[in-house]
CSV table of C-alpha atoms and ligand atoms in Angstrom, one decimal:
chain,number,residue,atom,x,y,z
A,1,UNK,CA,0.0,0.0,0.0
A,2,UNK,CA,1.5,3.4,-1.0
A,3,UNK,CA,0.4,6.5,0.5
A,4,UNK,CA,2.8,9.4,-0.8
A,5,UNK,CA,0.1,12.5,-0.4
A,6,UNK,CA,1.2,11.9,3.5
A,7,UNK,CA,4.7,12.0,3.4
A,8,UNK,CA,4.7,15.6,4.2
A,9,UNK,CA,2.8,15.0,7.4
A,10,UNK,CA,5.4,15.4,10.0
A,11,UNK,CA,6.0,12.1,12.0
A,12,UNK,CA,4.5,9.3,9.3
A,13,UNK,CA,6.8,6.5,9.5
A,14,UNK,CA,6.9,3.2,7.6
A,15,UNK,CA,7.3,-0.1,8.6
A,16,UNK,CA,7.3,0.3,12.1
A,17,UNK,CA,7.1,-3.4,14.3
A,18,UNK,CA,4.6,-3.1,16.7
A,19,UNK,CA,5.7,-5.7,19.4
A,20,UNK,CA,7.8,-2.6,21.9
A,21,UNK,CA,4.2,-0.5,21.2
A,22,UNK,CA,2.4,-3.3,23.5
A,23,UNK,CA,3.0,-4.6,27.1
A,24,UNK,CA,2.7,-8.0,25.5
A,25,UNK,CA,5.0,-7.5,23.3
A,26,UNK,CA,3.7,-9.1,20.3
A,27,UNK,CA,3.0,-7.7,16.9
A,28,UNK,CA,4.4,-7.1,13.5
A,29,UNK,CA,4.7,-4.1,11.4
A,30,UNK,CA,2.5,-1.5,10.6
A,31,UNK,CA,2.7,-0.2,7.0
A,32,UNK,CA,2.1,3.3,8.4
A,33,UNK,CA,2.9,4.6,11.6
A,34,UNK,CA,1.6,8.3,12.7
A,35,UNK,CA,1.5,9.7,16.4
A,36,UNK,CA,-1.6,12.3,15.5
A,37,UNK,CA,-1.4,16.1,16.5
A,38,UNK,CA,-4.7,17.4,16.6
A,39,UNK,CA,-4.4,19.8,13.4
A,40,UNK,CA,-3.1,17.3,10.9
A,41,UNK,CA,-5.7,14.1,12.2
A,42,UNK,CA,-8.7,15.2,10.2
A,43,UNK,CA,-6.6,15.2,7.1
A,44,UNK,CA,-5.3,11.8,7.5
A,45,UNK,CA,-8.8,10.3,8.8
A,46,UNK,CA,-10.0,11.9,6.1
A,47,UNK,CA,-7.8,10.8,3.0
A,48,UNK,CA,-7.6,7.0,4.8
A,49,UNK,CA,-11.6,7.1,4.8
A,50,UNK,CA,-11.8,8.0,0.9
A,51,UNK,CA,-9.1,5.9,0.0
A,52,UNK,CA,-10.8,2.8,2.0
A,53,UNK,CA,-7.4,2.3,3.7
A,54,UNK,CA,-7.8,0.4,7.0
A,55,UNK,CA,-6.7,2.3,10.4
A,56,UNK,CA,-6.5,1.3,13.8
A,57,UNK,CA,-6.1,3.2,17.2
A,58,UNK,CA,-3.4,1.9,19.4
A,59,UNK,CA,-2.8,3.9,23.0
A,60,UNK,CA,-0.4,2.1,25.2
A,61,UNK,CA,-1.5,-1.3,24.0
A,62,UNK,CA,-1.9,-3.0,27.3
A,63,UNK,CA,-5.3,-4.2,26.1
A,64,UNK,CA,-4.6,-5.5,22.2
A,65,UNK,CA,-3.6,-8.4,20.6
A,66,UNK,CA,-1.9,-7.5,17.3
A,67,UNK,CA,-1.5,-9.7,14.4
A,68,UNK,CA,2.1,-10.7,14.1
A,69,UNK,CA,2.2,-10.6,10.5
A,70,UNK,CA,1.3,-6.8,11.0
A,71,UNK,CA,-1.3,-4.3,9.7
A,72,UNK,CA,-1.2,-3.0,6.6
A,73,UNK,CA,-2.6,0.5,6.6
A,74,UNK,CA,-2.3,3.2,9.2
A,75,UNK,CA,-1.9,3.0,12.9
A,76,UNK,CA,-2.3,5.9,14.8
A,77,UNK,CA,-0.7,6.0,18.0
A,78,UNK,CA,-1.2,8.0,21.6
A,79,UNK,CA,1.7,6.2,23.0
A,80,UNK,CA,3.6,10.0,23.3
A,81,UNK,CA,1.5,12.1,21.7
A,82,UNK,CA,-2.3,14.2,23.1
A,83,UNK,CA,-0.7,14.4,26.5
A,84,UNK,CA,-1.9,17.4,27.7
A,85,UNK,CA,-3.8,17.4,31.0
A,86,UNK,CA,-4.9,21.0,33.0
A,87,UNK,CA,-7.4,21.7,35.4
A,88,UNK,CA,-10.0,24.4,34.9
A,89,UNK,CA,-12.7,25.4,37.6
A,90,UNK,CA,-12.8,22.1,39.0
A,91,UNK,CA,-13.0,19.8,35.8
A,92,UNK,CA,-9.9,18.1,34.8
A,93,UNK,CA,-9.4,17.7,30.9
A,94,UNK,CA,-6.8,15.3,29.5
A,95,UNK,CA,-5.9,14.1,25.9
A,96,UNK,CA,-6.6,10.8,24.9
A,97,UNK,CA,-3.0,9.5,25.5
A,98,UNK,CA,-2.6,10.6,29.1
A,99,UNK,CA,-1.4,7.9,31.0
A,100,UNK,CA,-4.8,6.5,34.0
A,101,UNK,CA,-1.6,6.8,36.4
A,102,UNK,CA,-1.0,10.4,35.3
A,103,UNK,CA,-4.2,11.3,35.7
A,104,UNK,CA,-4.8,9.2,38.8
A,105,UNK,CA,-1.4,11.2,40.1
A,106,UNK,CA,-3.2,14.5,38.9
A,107,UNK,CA,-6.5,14.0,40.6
A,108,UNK,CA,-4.7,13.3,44.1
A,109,UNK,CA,-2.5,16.2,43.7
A,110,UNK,CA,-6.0,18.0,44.1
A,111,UNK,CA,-7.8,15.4,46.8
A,112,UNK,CA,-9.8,14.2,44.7
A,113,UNK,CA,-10.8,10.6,45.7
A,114,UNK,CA,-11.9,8.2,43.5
A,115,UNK,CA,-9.2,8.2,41.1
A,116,UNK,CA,-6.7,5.8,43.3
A,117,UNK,CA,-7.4,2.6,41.4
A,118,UNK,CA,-6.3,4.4,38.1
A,119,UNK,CA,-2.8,4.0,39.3
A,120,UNK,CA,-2.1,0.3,38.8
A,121,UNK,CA,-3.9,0.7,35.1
A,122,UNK,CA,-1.0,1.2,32.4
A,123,UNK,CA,-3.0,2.6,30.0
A,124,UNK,CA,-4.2,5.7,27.6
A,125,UNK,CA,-7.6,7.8,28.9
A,126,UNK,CA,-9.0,7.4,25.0
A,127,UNK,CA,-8.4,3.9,25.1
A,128,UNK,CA,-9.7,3.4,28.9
A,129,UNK,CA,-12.7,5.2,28.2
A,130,UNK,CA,-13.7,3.7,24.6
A,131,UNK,CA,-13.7,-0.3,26.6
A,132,UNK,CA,-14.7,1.9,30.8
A,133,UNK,CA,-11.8,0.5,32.2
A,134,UNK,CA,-11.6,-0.3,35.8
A,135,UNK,CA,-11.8,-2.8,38.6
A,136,UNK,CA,-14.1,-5.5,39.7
A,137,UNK,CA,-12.5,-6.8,42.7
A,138,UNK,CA,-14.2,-5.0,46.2
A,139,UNK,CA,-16.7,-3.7,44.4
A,140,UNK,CA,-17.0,-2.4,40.5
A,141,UNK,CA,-15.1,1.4,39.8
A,142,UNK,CA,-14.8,2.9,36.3
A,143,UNK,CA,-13.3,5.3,34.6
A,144,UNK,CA,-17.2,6.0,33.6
A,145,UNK,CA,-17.9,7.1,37.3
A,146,UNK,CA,-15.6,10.4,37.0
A,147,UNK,CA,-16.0,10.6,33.3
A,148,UNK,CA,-18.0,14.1,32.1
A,149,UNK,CA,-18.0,14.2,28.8
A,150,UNK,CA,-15.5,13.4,25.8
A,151,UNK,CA,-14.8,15.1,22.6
A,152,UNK,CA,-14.7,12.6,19.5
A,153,UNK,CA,-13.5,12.4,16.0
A,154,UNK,CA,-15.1,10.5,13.6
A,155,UNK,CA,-13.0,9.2,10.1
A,156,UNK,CA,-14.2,12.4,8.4
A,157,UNK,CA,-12.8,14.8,10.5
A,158,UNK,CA,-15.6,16.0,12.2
A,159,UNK,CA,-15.6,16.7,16.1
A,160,UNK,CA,-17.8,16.9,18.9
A,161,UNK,CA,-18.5,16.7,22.3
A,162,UNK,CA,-20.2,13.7,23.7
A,163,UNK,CA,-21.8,13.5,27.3
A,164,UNK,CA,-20.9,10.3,29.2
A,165,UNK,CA,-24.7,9.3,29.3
A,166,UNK,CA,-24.7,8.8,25.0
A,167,UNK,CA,-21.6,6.3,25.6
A,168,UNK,CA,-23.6,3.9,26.7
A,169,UNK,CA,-21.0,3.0,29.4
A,170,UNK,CA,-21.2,-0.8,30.6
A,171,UNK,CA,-18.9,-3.4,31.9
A,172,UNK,CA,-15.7,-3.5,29.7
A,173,UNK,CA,-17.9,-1.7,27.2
A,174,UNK,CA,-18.8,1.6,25.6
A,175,UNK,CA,-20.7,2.1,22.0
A,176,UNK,CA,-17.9,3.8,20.4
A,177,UNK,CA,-17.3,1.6,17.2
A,178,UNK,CA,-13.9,0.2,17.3
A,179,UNK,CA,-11.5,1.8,14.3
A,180,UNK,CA,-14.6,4.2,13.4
A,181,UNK,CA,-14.3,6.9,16.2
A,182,UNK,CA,-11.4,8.7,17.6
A,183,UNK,CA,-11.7,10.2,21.4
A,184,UNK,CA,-9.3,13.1,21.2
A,185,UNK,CA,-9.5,14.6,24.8
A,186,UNK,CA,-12.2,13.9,27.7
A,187,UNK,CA,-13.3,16.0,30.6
A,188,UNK,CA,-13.4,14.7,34.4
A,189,UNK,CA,-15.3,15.6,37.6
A,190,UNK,CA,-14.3,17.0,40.9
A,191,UNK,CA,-15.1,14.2,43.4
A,192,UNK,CA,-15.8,13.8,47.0
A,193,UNK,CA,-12.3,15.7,48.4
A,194,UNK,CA,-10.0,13.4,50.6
A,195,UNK,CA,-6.6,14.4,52.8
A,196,UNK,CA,-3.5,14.4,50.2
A,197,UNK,CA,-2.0,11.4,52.6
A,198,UNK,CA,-5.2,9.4,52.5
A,199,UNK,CA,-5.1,9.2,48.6
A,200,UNK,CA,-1.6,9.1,48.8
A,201,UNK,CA,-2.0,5.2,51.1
A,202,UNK,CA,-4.8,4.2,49.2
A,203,UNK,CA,-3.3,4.2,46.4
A,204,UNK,CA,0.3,2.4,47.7
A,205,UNK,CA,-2.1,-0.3,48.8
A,206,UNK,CA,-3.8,-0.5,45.9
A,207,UNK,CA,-0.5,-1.1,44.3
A,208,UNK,CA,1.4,-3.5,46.3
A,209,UNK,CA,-2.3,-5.7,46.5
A,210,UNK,CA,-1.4,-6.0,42.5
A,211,UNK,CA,2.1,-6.8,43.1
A,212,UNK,CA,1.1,-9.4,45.2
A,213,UNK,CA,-1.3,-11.1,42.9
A,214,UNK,CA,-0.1,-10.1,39.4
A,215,UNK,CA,2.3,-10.5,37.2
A,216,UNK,CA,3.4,-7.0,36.8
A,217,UNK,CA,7.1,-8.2,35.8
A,218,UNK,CA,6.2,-10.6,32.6
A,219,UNK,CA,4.9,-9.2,29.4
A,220,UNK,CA,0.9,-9.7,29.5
A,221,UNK,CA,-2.0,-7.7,28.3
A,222,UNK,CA,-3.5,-7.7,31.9
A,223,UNK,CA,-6.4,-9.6,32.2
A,224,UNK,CA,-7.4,-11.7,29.1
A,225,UNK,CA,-11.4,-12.7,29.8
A,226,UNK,CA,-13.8,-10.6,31.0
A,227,UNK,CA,-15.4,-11.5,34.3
A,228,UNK,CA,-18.5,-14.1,33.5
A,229,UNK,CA,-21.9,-14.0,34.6
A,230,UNK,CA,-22.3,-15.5,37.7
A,231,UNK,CA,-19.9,-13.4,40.1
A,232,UNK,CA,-16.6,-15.7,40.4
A,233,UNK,CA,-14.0,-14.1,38.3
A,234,UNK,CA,-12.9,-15.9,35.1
A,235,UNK,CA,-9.4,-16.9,36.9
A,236,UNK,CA,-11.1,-18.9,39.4
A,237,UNK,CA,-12.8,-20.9,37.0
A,238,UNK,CA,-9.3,-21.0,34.7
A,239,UNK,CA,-7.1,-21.9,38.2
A,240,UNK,CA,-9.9,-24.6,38.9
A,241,UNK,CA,-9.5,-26.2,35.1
A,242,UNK,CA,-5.9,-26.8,36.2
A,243,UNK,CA,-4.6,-24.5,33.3
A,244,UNK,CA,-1.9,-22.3,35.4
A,245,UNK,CA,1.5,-22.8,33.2
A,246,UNK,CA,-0.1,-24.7,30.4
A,247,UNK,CA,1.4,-23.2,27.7
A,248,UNK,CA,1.2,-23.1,23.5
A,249,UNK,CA,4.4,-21.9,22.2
A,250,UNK,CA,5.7,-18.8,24.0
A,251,UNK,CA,2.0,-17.8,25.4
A,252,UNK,CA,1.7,-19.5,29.2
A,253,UNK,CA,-1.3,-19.1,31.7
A,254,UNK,CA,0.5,-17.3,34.3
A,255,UNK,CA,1.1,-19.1,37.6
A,256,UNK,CA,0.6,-16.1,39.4
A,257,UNK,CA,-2.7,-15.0,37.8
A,258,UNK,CA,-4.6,-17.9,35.9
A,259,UNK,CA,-6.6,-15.0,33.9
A,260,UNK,CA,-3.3,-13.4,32.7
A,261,UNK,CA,-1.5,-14.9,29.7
A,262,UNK,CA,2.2,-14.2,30.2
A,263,UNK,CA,4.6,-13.7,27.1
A,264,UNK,CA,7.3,-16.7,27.7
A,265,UNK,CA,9.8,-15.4,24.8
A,266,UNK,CA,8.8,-14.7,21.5
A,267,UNK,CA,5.0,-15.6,21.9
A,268,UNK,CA,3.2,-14.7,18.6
A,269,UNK,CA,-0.7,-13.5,18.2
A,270,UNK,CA,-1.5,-17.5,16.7
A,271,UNK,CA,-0.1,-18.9,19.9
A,272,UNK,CA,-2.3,-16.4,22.3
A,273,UNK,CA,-5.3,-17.0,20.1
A,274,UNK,CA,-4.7,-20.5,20.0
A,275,UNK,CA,-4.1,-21.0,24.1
A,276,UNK,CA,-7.4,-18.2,24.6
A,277,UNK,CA,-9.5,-21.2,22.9
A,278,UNK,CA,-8.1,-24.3,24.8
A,279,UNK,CA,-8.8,-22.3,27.9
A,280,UNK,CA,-12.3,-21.3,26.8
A,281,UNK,CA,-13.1,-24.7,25.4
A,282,UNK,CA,-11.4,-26.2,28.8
A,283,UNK,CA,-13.8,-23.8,31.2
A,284,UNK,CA,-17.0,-24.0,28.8
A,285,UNK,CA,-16.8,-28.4,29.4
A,286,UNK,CA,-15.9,-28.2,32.6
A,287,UNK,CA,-18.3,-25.6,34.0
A,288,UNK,CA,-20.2,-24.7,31.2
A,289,UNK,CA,-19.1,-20.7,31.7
A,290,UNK,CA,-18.5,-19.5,28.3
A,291,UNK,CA,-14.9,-16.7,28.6
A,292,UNK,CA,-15.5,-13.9,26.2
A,293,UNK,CA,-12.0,-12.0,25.9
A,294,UNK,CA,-11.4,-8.6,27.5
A,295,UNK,CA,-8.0,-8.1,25.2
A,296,UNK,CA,-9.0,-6.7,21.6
A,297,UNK,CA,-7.3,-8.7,19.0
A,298,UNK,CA,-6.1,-6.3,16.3
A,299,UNK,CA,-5.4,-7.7,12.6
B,1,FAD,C1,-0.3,-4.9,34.0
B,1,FAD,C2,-1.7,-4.5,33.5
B,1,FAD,C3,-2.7,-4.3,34.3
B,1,FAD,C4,-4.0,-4.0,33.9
B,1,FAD,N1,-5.0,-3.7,34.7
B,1,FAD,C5,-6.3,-3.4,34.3
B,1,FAD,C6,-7.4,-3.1,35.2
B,1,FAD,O1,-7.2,-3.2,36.4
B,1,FAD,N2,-8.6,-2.8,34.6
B,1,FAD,C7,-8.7,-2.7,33.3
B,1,FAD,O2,-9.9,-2.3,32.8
B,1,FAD,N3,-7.8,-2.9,32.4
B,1,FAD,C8,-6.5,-3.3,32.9
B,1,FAD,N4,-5.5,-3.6,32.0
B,1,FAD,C9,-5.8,-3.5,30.5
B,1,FAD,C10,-5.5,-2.1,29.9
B,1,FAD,O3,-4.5,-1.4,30.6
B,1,FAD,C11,-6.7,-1.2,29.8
B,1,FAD,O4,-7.7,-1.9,29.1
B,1,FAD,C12,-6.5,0.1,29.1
B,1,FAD,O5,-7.7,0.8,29.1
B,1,FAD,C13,-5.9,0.0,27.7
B,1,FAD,O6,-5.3,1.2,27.4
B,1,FAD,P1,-4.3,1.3,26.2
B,1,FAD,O7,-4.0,2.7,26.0
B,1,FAD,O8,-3.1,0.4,26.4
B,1,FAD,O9,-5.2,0.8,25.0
B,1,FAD,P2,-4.7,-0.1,23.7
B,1,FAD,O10,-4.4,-1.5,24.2
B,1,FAD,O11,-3.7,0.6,23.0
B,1,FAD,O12,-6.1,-0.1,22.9
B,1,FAD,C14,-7.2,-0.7,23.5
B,1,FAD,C15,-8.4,-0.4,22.6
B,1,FAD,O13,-8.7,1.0,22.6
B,1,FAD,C16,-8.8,1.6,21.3
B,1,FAD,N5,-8.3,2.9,21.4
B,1,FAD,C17,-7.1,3.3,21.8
B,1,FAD,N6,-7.0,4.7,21.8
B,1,FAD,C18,-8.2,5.1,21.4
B,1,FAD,C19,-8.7,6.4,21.1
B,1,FAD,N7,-8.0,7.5,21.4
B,1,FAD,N8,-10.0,6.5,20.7
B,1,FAD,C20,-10.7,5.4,20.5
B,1,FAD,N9,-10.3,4.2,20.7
B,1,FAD,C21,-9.0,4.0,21.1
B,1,FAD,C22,-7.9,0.6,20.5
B,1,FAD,O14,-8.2,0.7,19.1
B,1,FAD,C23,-8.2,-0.7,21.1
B,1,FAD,O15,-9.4,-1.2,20.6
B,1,FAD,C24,-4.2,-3.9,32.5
B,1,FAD,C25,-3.2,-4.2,31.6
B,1,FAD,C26,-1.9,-4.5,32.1
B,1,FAD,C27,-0.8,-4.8,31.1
């Protein structure tokens, strides 16, 4: 695929492996790389749209699955760029590739509770928001519950502000159309105001609780199944299968957490696809729970 009208866009790069962009550290190249500045984004969401070339939306990718053998078209990235955040009579606004930690950090600076649990997430606000990422364990918290309002982008360059009631927030789930709507920048409420030290503890215990029970040193995507109907979480059922270590290639159930797939080596997307469906199949005959996946697979 050759797309010379946007070589003069500053930043498009070619052939760019994907693998360091994710915490799983799997993927192959993208045929076009871009990290977006707001001015130049309608023009290339534009062009791709007429031209019917494929684009995907990639943050921090701590929650993707990318092919191995790549994607050819355009992948635009937040990894380092949108990463403003500011504070303006009591609403906090930040870009869509703002760091949950950063804005976790931001929102205790000011004593805000209710942004603790944001620490231990590692990724983007556009991305958190577009799947409500949060917690389930104690009690469900989302990024949903502080959200106002975000301003989107949709493949022709138009924007707008959205309120957090149209997004149709749910669990793992919002109704902005994967690879069809960009969120540039969202807007957060002022919460319930806490002592500086009391944020600054909850969130140190939130953290070392994840140390504890995660694998925060091997490459994984965080949790890979969503939490099933039924209220146990979908490790419990995957620890009770007997699956921790069972591995396919390079992708391994992690001992640790039995709902995180650890990256052994040089794991490739076939090998986590193919261990996702021994585990499902495994779970579905054995408890009849069917595991729907939490990670998005891109390809
Ligand atoms: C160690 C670890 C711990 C984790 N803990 C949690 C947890 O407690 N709770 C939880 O919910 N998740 C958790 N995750 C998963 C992950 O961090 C979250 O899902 C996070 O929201 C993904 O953000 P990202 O920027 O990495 O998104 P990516 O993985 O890059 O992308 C995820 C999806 O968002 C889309 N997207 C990205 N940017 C935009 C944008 N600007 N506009 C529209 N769509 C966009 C992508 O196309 C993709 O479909 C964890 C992951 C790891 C590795």
């Amino acid at each position: 695929m050759k797309i010379k009208e946007l070589d003069f866009i500053p930043g498009f790069k070619k052939k760019v492996m994907l693998a360091p962009y994710t915490t799983w550290n799997i993927g192959g190249p993208a045929t076009y790389f871009w990290e977006p500045n707001v001015e130049q984004l309608p023009k290339v969401l534009e062009y791709a749209h007429k031209n019917a070339i494929p684009v995907w939306f990639l943050g921090r990718g701590s929650n993707v699955l990318i092919d191995s053998k790549g994607l050819d078209g355009i992948v635009i990235c937040t990894r380092k760029s949108l990463q403003e955040i500011n504070l303006k009579d009591d609403v906090i606004t930040a870009e869509a590739g703002v760091p949950m930690p950063k804005l976790s950090k931001f929102a205790a600076g000011l004593g805000w509770g209710g942004y603790e649990y944001l620490i231990g997430i590692p990724g983007t606000v556009g991305a958190g928001i577009a799947i409500n990422a949060g917690l389930t364990a104690n009690g469900r918290k989302e990024i949903g519950d502080v959200l106002i309002d975000v301003e989107l982008m949709d493949m022709k360059g138009n924007r707008w502000w959205e309120s957090k009631e149209r997004l149709a927030l749910g669990y793992r789930a919002s109704n902005i159309p994967e690879r069809r709507l960009f969120i540039l920048r969202a807007r957060f409420k002022a919460t319930y105001h806490d002592e500086i030290e009391e944020i600054k503890h909850k969130t140190a215990t939130h953290l070392a609780e994840r140390r504890r029970k995660q694998p925060l040193s091997k490459p994984t995507a965080g949790s890979t199944f969503k939490q099933p109907e039924g209220g146990k979480p979908a490790g419990w059922y995957i620890d009770r299968a007997g699956m921790k270590g069972f591995q396919i290639g390079d992708a391994k159930v992690s001992e640790k957490h039995a709902n995180w797939i650890e990256n052994d080596g040089n794991a490739t997307s076939n090998d986590v696809l193919q261990l996702m469906q021994v585990i499902k199949n495994k779970v579905a005959s054995e408890f009849s729970v069917y595991l729907e996946s939490e990670v998005v697979a891109l390809n």
